[in-house]
Amino acid sequence: MKSAFITGITGQDGSYLAEFLLKKNYTVHGLKRRTSTFNTKRIDHIYQDPSISNRNLILHHGDLLDASSLNNIISKIKPDEIYNLAAQSHVAVSFEQPEYTANADALGTVRILEAIKNFNLIKKTKFYQASTSEMFGNISEKKLDENSIFKPISPYGVSKLFSYWITKNYRDSYGIFASNGILFNHESPRRGETFVTQKIVTALVKIKFNLQSCLYLGNLYAKRDWGHAKDYIVAIWKILQHKKADDFCIATGNNYSIKEFIEEVLKYLDIKIIWKGKGLSEVGINKKNNKIIIAIDKRYMRPNDINSLIGDSAKAKRELNWNPKVKFEELICEMVKLQIDIYKK
Ligand code: NAP
Ligand code: G4F
């Protein structure tokens, strides 16, 4: 039976990956931060009480900023696979907390790689790093792949690029099976509420049920390549099962603007919208009652934003036999349906 250690198990991807690995009969260890309120909502359905003998899901308190907790856990469990999914993952927040972001998203990765090296786990433990399309920044290539250049434009992207390179460096210098998945945006009903897709879905469903009057957003013209998190964690797992450590772009190959995302959600909710104005004055008006339901708030504009991201995952298709399954419309439908169920209740 294989064992895995997931940092970020309480997050969107970590929770799906934990479910997936449990189904594959892994013993799953997860890193959990101590918080004053519960942060395990996404994994409560698979939680196993410590009193259960032979449990195969075990949570450990720790933090990416705290090498001693990482060292204690890794040296004790000696996992076959480590999935480093924990991060300060919000790009806008990284402009407000650049130092913390660098500590978690850049140095956190070295702390784990050092533990693999120093506890003689080089031959045993495979390492996955959650790299991101945010590392590309605003480069002009149409479809981005493993050979595209990186020019990150946020503290988050810069920190993640350090982790990308240090992962390659420990692979080349010490022979650790250490791989990067360069994942483009992926969403799900478990997406955090402050990322744009979930923010839009939640607000528009509330507007439909008269529980909110207006949704305030930032840049409506950015385009993202949105896939489904459930598809992407299969790719993450396949990356560590590959015959050799390597780096892979994981994307759908299609992208849409924030405005197009909104319009698809509204289609589902049967709300017709008219767009008026430009820049900070742009608004979306509900055709039925003439009320403004979408407006711009400059607080949500970033000091720098990536205009467009679209990925090419041909290498993952060829070498990992991985393909995204869920289409853009299906992803939105799943996210909206869940919110409708919540607010109907
Ligand atoms: P997420 O939902 O924001 O989850 C982040 C996880 O990291 C949470 O479990 C969080 O714990 C944990 N965490 C944050 N800071 C930590 C720290 N200092 N020590 C220990 N744990 C910490 O992110 P996600 O969407 O699942 O993404 C997973 C990973 O993939 C992240 O590294 C992200 O940067 C990267 N990524 C995501 C996407 C995407 O579109 N989703 C695309 C490319 C790359 P709490 O629950 O306690 O907050
Ligand atoms: O949903 P977002 O916050 O995701 P972003 O910045 O693309 O980052 C996500 O994807 C990355 C992969 O490329 C991950 F590495 C990262 O961890 C995270 O999961 O914003 C998407 C777009 C941006 O252009 C942003 O400016 O939506 C735009 N936007 C417009 N109004 C907004 C808002 N974003 C947020 N969060 N909130 C707004 O009100």
Short mmCIF file of N, CA and C in Angstrom, two decimals, residues 157-261:
data_model
loop_
_atom_site.label_atom_id
_atom_site.label_comp_id
_atom_site.label_asym_id
_atom_site.label_seq_id
_atom_site.Cartn_x
_atom_site.Cartn_y
_atom_site.Cartn_z
N GLY A 157 3.19 34.90 -8.60
CA GLY A 157 3.83 34.27 -9.75
C GLY A 157 5.35 34.18 -9.57
N VAL A 158 5.93 35.22 -9.01
CA VAL A 158 7.38 35.23 -8.79
C VAL A 158 7.77 34.15 -7.78
N SER A 159 6.99 34.05 -6.70
CA SER A 159 7.29 33.05 -5.66
C SER A 159 7.14 31.64 -6.21
N LYS A 160 6.09 31.44 -6.99
CA LYS A 160 5.86 30.11 -7.57
C LYS A 160 6.95 29.75 -8.59
N LEU A 161 7.49 30.78 -9.25
CA LEU A 161 8.56 30.50 -10.22
C LEU A 161 9.83 30.03 -9.50
N PHE A 162 10.09 30.60 -8.33
CA PHE A 162 11.21 30.10 -7.52
C PHE A 162 11.01 28.61 -7.24
N SER A 163 9.78 28.24 -6.84
CA SER A 163 9.51 26.84 -6.50
C SER A 163 9.64 25.93 -7.72
N TYR A 164 9.21 26.45 -8.86
CA TYR A 164 9.36 25.68 -10.11
C TYR A 164 10.83 25.33 -10.34
N TRP A 165 11.68 26.36 -10.22
CA TRP A 165 13.11 26.15 -10.51
C TRP A 165 13.80 25.32 -9.44
N ILE A 166 13.41 25.52 -8.18
CA ILE A 166 14.09 24.76 -7.11
C ILE A 166 13.69 23.29 -7.21
N THR A 167 12.49 23.04 -7.70
CA THR A 167 12.06 21.65 -7.90
C THR A 167 12.93 20.99 -8.98
N LYS A 168 13.13 21.71 -10.09
CA LYS A 168 14.01 21.19 -11.15
C LYS A 168 15.44 21.05 -10.63
N ASN A 169 15.85 22.03 -9.81
CA ASN A 169 17.23 22.02 -9.31
C ASN A 169 17.50 20.81 -8.42
N TYR A 170 16.55 20.46 -7.55
CA TYR A 170 16.75 19.29 -6.68
C TYR A 170 16.67 17.99 -7.49
N ARG A 171 15.92 18.03 -8.58
CA ARG A 171 15.87 16.86 -9.47
C ARG A 171 17.25 16.66 -10.13
N ASP A 172 17.80 17.77 -10.66
CA ASP A 172 19.07 17.67 -11.39
C ASP A 172 20.26 17.50 -10.45
N SER A 173 20.22 18.16 -9.29
CA SER A 173 21.39 18.14 -8.41
C SER A 173 21.46 16.87 -7.56
N TYR A 174 20.30 16.39 -7.10
CA TYR A 174 20.33 15.26 -6.14
C TYR A 174 19.61 14.02 -6.64
N GLY A 175 19.00 14.11 -7.82
CA GLY A 175 18.31 12.93 -8.36
C GLY A 175 16.97 12.65 -7.71
N ILE A 176 16.38 13.65 -7.04
CA ILE A 176 15.05 13.45 -6.47
C ILE A 176 14.03 13.36 -7.61
N PHE A 177 13.08 12.45 -7.51
CA PHE A 177 11.98 12.40 -8.47
C PHE A 177 11.07 13.58 -8.13
N ALA A 178 11.36 14.73 -8.74
CA ALA A 178 10.64 15.97 -8.41
C ALA A 178 10.08 16.57 -9.69
N SER A 179 8.76 16.73 -9.75
CA SER A 179 8.09 17.16 -10.98
C SER A 179 7.22 18.39 -10.74
N ASN A 180 7.07 19.18 -11.79
CA ASN A 180 6.16 20.33 -11.75
C ASN A 180 4.94 20.06 -12.61
N GLY A 181 3.77 20.34 -12.07
CA GLY A 181 2.57 20.44 -12.90
C GLY A 181 2.29 21.92 -13.05
N ILE A 182 2.32 22.40 -14.29
CA ILE A 182 2.03 23.83 -14.52
C ILE A 182 0.55 23.91 -14.87
N LEU A 183 -0.25 24.12 -13.84
CA LEU A 183 -1.69 24.04 -14.05
C LEU A 183 -2.30 25.40 -14.36
N PHE A 184 -3.16 25.41 -15.36
CA PHE A 184 -3.95 26.60 -15.66
C PHE A 184 -5.15 26.59 -14.71
N ASN A 185 -5.89 27.70 -14.70
CA ASN A 185 -6.98 27.84 -13.72
C ASN A 185 -7.91 26.64 -13.74
N HIS A 186 -8.25 26.16 -12.57
CA HIS A 186 -9.24 25.09 -12.50
C HIS A 186 -10.16 25.34 -11.31
N GLU A 187 -11.41 25.07 -11.55
CA GLU A 187 -12.49 25.51 -10.66
C GLU A 187 -13.35 24.30 -10.31
N SER A 188 -14.30 24.52 -9.43
CA SER A 188 -15.22 23.44 -9.03
C SER A 188 -16.19 24.04 -8.02
N PRO A 189 -17.20 23.27 -7.64
CA PRO A 189 -18.06 23.77 -6.56
C PRO A 189 -17.29 24.00 -5.26
N ARG A 190 -16.09 23.43 -5.15
CA ARG A 190 -15.29 23.64 -3.92
C ARG A 190 -14.33 24.82 -4.02
N ARG A 191 -14.39 25.58 -5.08
CA ARG A 191 -13.49 26.71 -5.26
C ARG A 191 -13.71 27.74 -4.15
N GLY A 192 -12.63 28.34 -3.65
CA GLY A 192 -12.73 29.37 -2.63
C GLY A 192 -13.61 30.53 -3.08
N GLU A 193 -14.31 31.13 -2.14
CA GLU A 193 -15.34 32.14 -2.46
C GLU A 193 -14.77 33.43 -3.04
N THR A 194 -13.46 33.69 -2.87
CA THR A 194 -12.93 34.98 -3.35
C THR A 194 -12.28 34.87 -4.73
N PHE A 195 -12.24 33.68 -5.32
CA PHE A 195 -11.77 33.57 -6.71
C PHE A 195 -12.93 33.94 -7.62
N VAL A 196 -12.62 34.48 -8.79
CA VAL A 196 -13.66 35.16 -9.55
C VAL A 196 -14.83 34.26 -9.94
N THR A 197 -14.56 33.01 -10.30
CA THR A 197 -15.67 32.14 -10.77
C THR A 197 -16.69 31.90 -9.66
N GLN A 198 -16.19 31.52 -8.49
CA GLN A 198 -17.11 31.22 -7.38
C GLN A 198 -17.79 32.50 -6.90
N LYS A 199 -17.04 33.61 -6.94
CA LYS A 199 -17.62 34.89 -6.52
C LYS A 199 -18.79 35.24 -7.44
N ILE A 200 -18.61 35.05 -8.74
CA ILE A 200 -19.67 35.36 -9.71
C ILE A 200 -20.87 34.43 -9.51
N VAL A 201 -20.59 33.14 -9.42
CA VAL A 201 -21.69 32.16 -9.31
C VAL A 201 -22.50 32.43 -8.04
N THR A 202 -21.81 32.58 -6.92
CA THR A 202 -22.51 32.78 -5.65
C THR A 202 -23.36 34.04 -5.68
N ALA A 203 -22.76 35.14 -6.18
CA ALA A 203 -23.49 36.41 -6.17
C ALA A 203 -24.68 36.38 -7.12
N LEU A 204 -24.50 35.83 -8.32
CA LEU A 204 -25.61 35.87 -9.28
C LEU A 204 -26.76 34.96 -8.84
N VAL A 205 -26.44 33.87 -8.18
CA VAL A 205 -27.52 33.02 -7.64
C VAL A 205 -28.26 33.78 -6.54
N LYS A 206 -27.51 34.49 -5.69
CA LYS A 206 -28.16 35.30 -4.63
C LYS A 206 -29.02 36.39 -5.26
N ILE A 207 -28.52 37.01 -6.33
CA ILE A 207 -29.30 38.06 -7.01
C ILE A 207 -30.59 37.46 -7.57
N LYS A 208 -30.47 36.29 -8.14
CA LYS A 208 -31.66 35.60 -8.69
C LYS A 208 -32.72 35.40 -7.59
N PHE A 209 -32.26 35.07 -6.38
CA PHE A 209 -33.20 34.83 -5.27
C PHE A 209 -33.45 36.08 -4.41
N ASN A 210 -33.07 37.26 -4.96
CA ASN A 210 -33.26 38.54 -4.25
C ASN A 210 -32.57 38.60 -2.89
N LEU A 211 -31.43 37.94 -2.76
CA LEU A 211 -30.68 37.98 -1.50
C LEU A 211 -29.51 38.95 -1.58
N GLN A 212 -29.27 39.48 -2.76
CA GLN A 212 -28.18 40.44 -2.99
C GLN A 212 -28.62 41.33 -4.15
N SER A 213 -28.16 42.60 -4.17
CA SER A 213 -28.62 43.44 -5.27
C SER A 213 -27.58 43.59 -6.38
N CYS A 214 -26.29 43.67 -6.01
CA CYS A 214 -25.29 43.97 -7.04
C CYS A 214 -23.99 43.19 -6.78
N LEU A 215 -23.32 42.81 -7.87
CA LEU A 215 -22.03 42.12 -7.79
C LEU A 215 -20.94 43.09 -8.23
N TYR A 216 -19.94 43.33 -7.40
CA TYR A 216 -18.84 44.24 -7.73
C TYR A 216 -17.61 43.44 -8.13
N LEU A 217 -17.04 43.78 -9.28
CA LEU A 217 -15.88 43.05 -9.80
C LEU A 217 -14.79 44.01 -10.24
N GLY A 218 -13.64 43.44 -10.66
CA GLY A 218 -12.53 44.24 -11.19
C GLY A 218 -12.50 44.12 -12.71
N ASN A 219 -11.38 43.59 -13.23
CA ASN A 219 -11.15 43.51 -14.67
C ASN A 219 -12.06 42.46 -15.34
N LEU A 220 -12.98 42.94 -16.18
CA LEU A 220 -13.93 42.02 -16.82
C LEU A 220 -13.37 41.42 -18.11
N TYR A 221 -12.22 41.96 -18.56
CA TYR A 221 -11.73 41.58 -19.89
C TYR A 221 -10.58 40.57 -19.86
N ALA A 222 -10.12 40.22 -18.64
CA ALA A 222 -9.07 39.20 -18.56
C ALA A 222 -9.67 37.89 -19.05
N LYS A 223 -8.81 37.07 -19.70
CA LYS A 223 -9.28 35.76 -20.18
C LYS A 223 -8.51 34.67 -19.46
N ARG A 224 -9.22 33.62 -19.08
CA ARG A 224 -8.58 32.50 -18.41
C ARG A 224 -8.99 31.18 -19.07
N ASP A 225 -8.07 30.21 -18.96
CA ASP A 225 -8.32 28.86 -19.48
C ASP A 225 -8.80 28.04 -18.29
N TRP A 226 -10.14 27.91 -18.17
CA TRP A 226 -10.72 27.30 -16.97
C TRP A 226 -11.07 25.83 -17.19
N GLY A 227 -10.48 24.96 -16.36
CA GLY A 227 -10.85 23.55 -16.39
C GLY A 227 -11.50 23.15 -15.07
N HIS A 228 -11.79 21.86 -14.93
CA HIS A 228 -12.42 21.36 -13.70
C HIS A 228 -11.35 20.72 -12.81
N ALA A 229 -11.35 21.09 -11.52
CA ALA A 229 -10.34 20.58 -10.58
C ALA A 229 -10.29 19.06 -10.54
N LYS A 230 -11.44 18.42 -10.67
CA LYS A 230 -11.48 16.94 -10.60
C LYS A 230 -10.66 16.32 -11.73
N ASP A 231 -10.73 16.92 -12.92
CA ASP A 231 -9.91 16.44 -14.05
C ASP A 231 -8.43 16.67 -13.77
N TYR A 232 -8.13 17.83 -13.14
CA TYR A 232 -6.73 18.24 -13.00
C TYR A 232 -5.99 17.42 -11.94
N ILE A 233 -6.72 16.92 -10.94
CA ILE A 233 -6.00 16.13 -9.93
C ILE A 233 -5.62 14.74 -10.50
N VAL A 234 -6.33 14.30 -11.52
CA VAL A 234 -5.93 13.05 -12.19
C VAL A 234 -4.57 13.28 -12.87
N ALA A 235 -4.44 14.45 -13.50
CA ALA A 235 -3.16 14.79 -14.13
C ALA A 235 -2.03 14.87 -13.10
N ILE A 236 -2.34 15.48 -11.95
CA ILE A 236 -1.34 15.61 -10.88
C ILE A 236 -0.82 14.23 -10.48
N TRP A 237 -1.74 13.31 -10.29
CA TRP A 237 -1.36 11.94 -9.89
C TRP A 237 -0.54 11.28 -11.00
N LYS A 238 -1.01 11.43 -12.24
CA LYS A 238 -0.30 10.80 -13.36
C LYS A 238 1.13 11.33 -13.49
N ILE A 239 1.33 12.59 -13.17
CA ILE A 239 2.67 13.18 -13.27
C ILE A 239 3.65 12.42 -12.36
N LEU A 240 3.17 12.03 -11.18
CA LEU A 240 4.08 11.29 -10.28
C LEU A 240 4.16 9.80 -10.61
N GLN A 241 3.26 9.29 -11.45
CA GLN A 241 3.34 7.87 -11.84
C GLN A 241 4.14 7.70 -13.14
N HIS A 242 4.52 8.82 -13.75
CA HIS A 242 5.25 8.76 -15.04
C HIS A 242 6.60 8.09 -14.84
N LYS A 243 7.14 7.56 -15.94
CA LYS A 243 8.41 6.80 -15.81
C LYS A 243 9.57 7.67 -15.35
N LYS A 244 9.51 8.96 -15.65
CA LYS A 244 10.60 9.83 -15.16
C LYS A 244 10.03 11.17 -14.68
N ALA A 245 10.79 11.82 -13.80
CA ALA A 245 10.35 13.13 -13.31
C ALA A 245 10.41 14.13 -14.46
N ASP A 246 9.39 14.94 -14.58
CA ASP A 246 9.33 15.90 -15.70
C ASP A 246 8.30 16.99 -15.39
N ASP A 247 8.17 17.95 -16.28
CA ASP A 247 7.24 19.07 -16.06
C ASP A 247 6.17 19.07 -17.15
N PHE A 248 4.93 19.35 -16.75
CA PHE A 248 3.81 19.25 -17.70
C PHE A 248 2.85 20.43 -17.54
N CYS A 249 2.41 20.97 -18.67
CA CYS A 249 1.33 21.97 -18.67
C CYS A 249 -0.01 21.24 -18.69
N ILE A 250 -0.92 21.70 -17.85
CA ILE A 250 -2.24 21.08 -17.77
C ILE A 250 -3.28 22.17 -18.01
N ALA A 251 -4.01 22.04 -19.12
CA ALA A 251 -4.94 23.10 -19.53
C ALA A 251 -6.02 22.50 -20.43
N THR A 252 -7.04 23.31 -20.75
CA THR A 252 -8.08 22.80 -21.66
C THR A 252 -7.80 23.21 -23.11
N GLY A 253 -7.05 24.33 -23.28
CA GLY A 253 -6.80 24.82 -24.64
C GLY A 253 -7.89 25.79 -25.12
N ASN A 254 -8.80 26.17 -24.24
CA ASN A 254 -9.82 27.18 -24.57
C ASN A 254 -9.78 28.25 -23.50
N ASN A 255 -10.04 29.49 -23.88
CA ASN A 255 -10.17 30.49 -22.82
C ASN A 255 -11.36 31.42 -23.05
N TYR A 256 -11.80 32.03 -21.97
CA TYR A 256 -12.99 32.89 -21.99
C TYR A 256 -12.71 34.09 -21.09
N SER A 257 -13.39 35.20 -21.39
CA SER A 257 -13.23 36.39 -20.53
C SER A 257 -14.14 36.26 -19.31
N ILE A 258 -13.89 37.12 -18.33
CA ILE A 258 -14.74 37.15 -17.14
C ILE A 258 -16.18 37.46 -17.57
N LYS A 259 -16.31 38.38 -18.54
CA LYS A 259 -17.63 38.76 -19.05
C LYS A 259 -18.35 37.55 -19.66
N GLU A 260 -17.60 36.75 -20.42
CA GLU A 260 -18.21 35.56 -21.02
C GLU A 260 -18.63 34.55 -19.95
N PHE A 261 -17.82 34.48 -18.89
CA PHE A 261 -18.19 33.58 -17.78
C PHE A 261 -19.51 34.05 -17.15
#
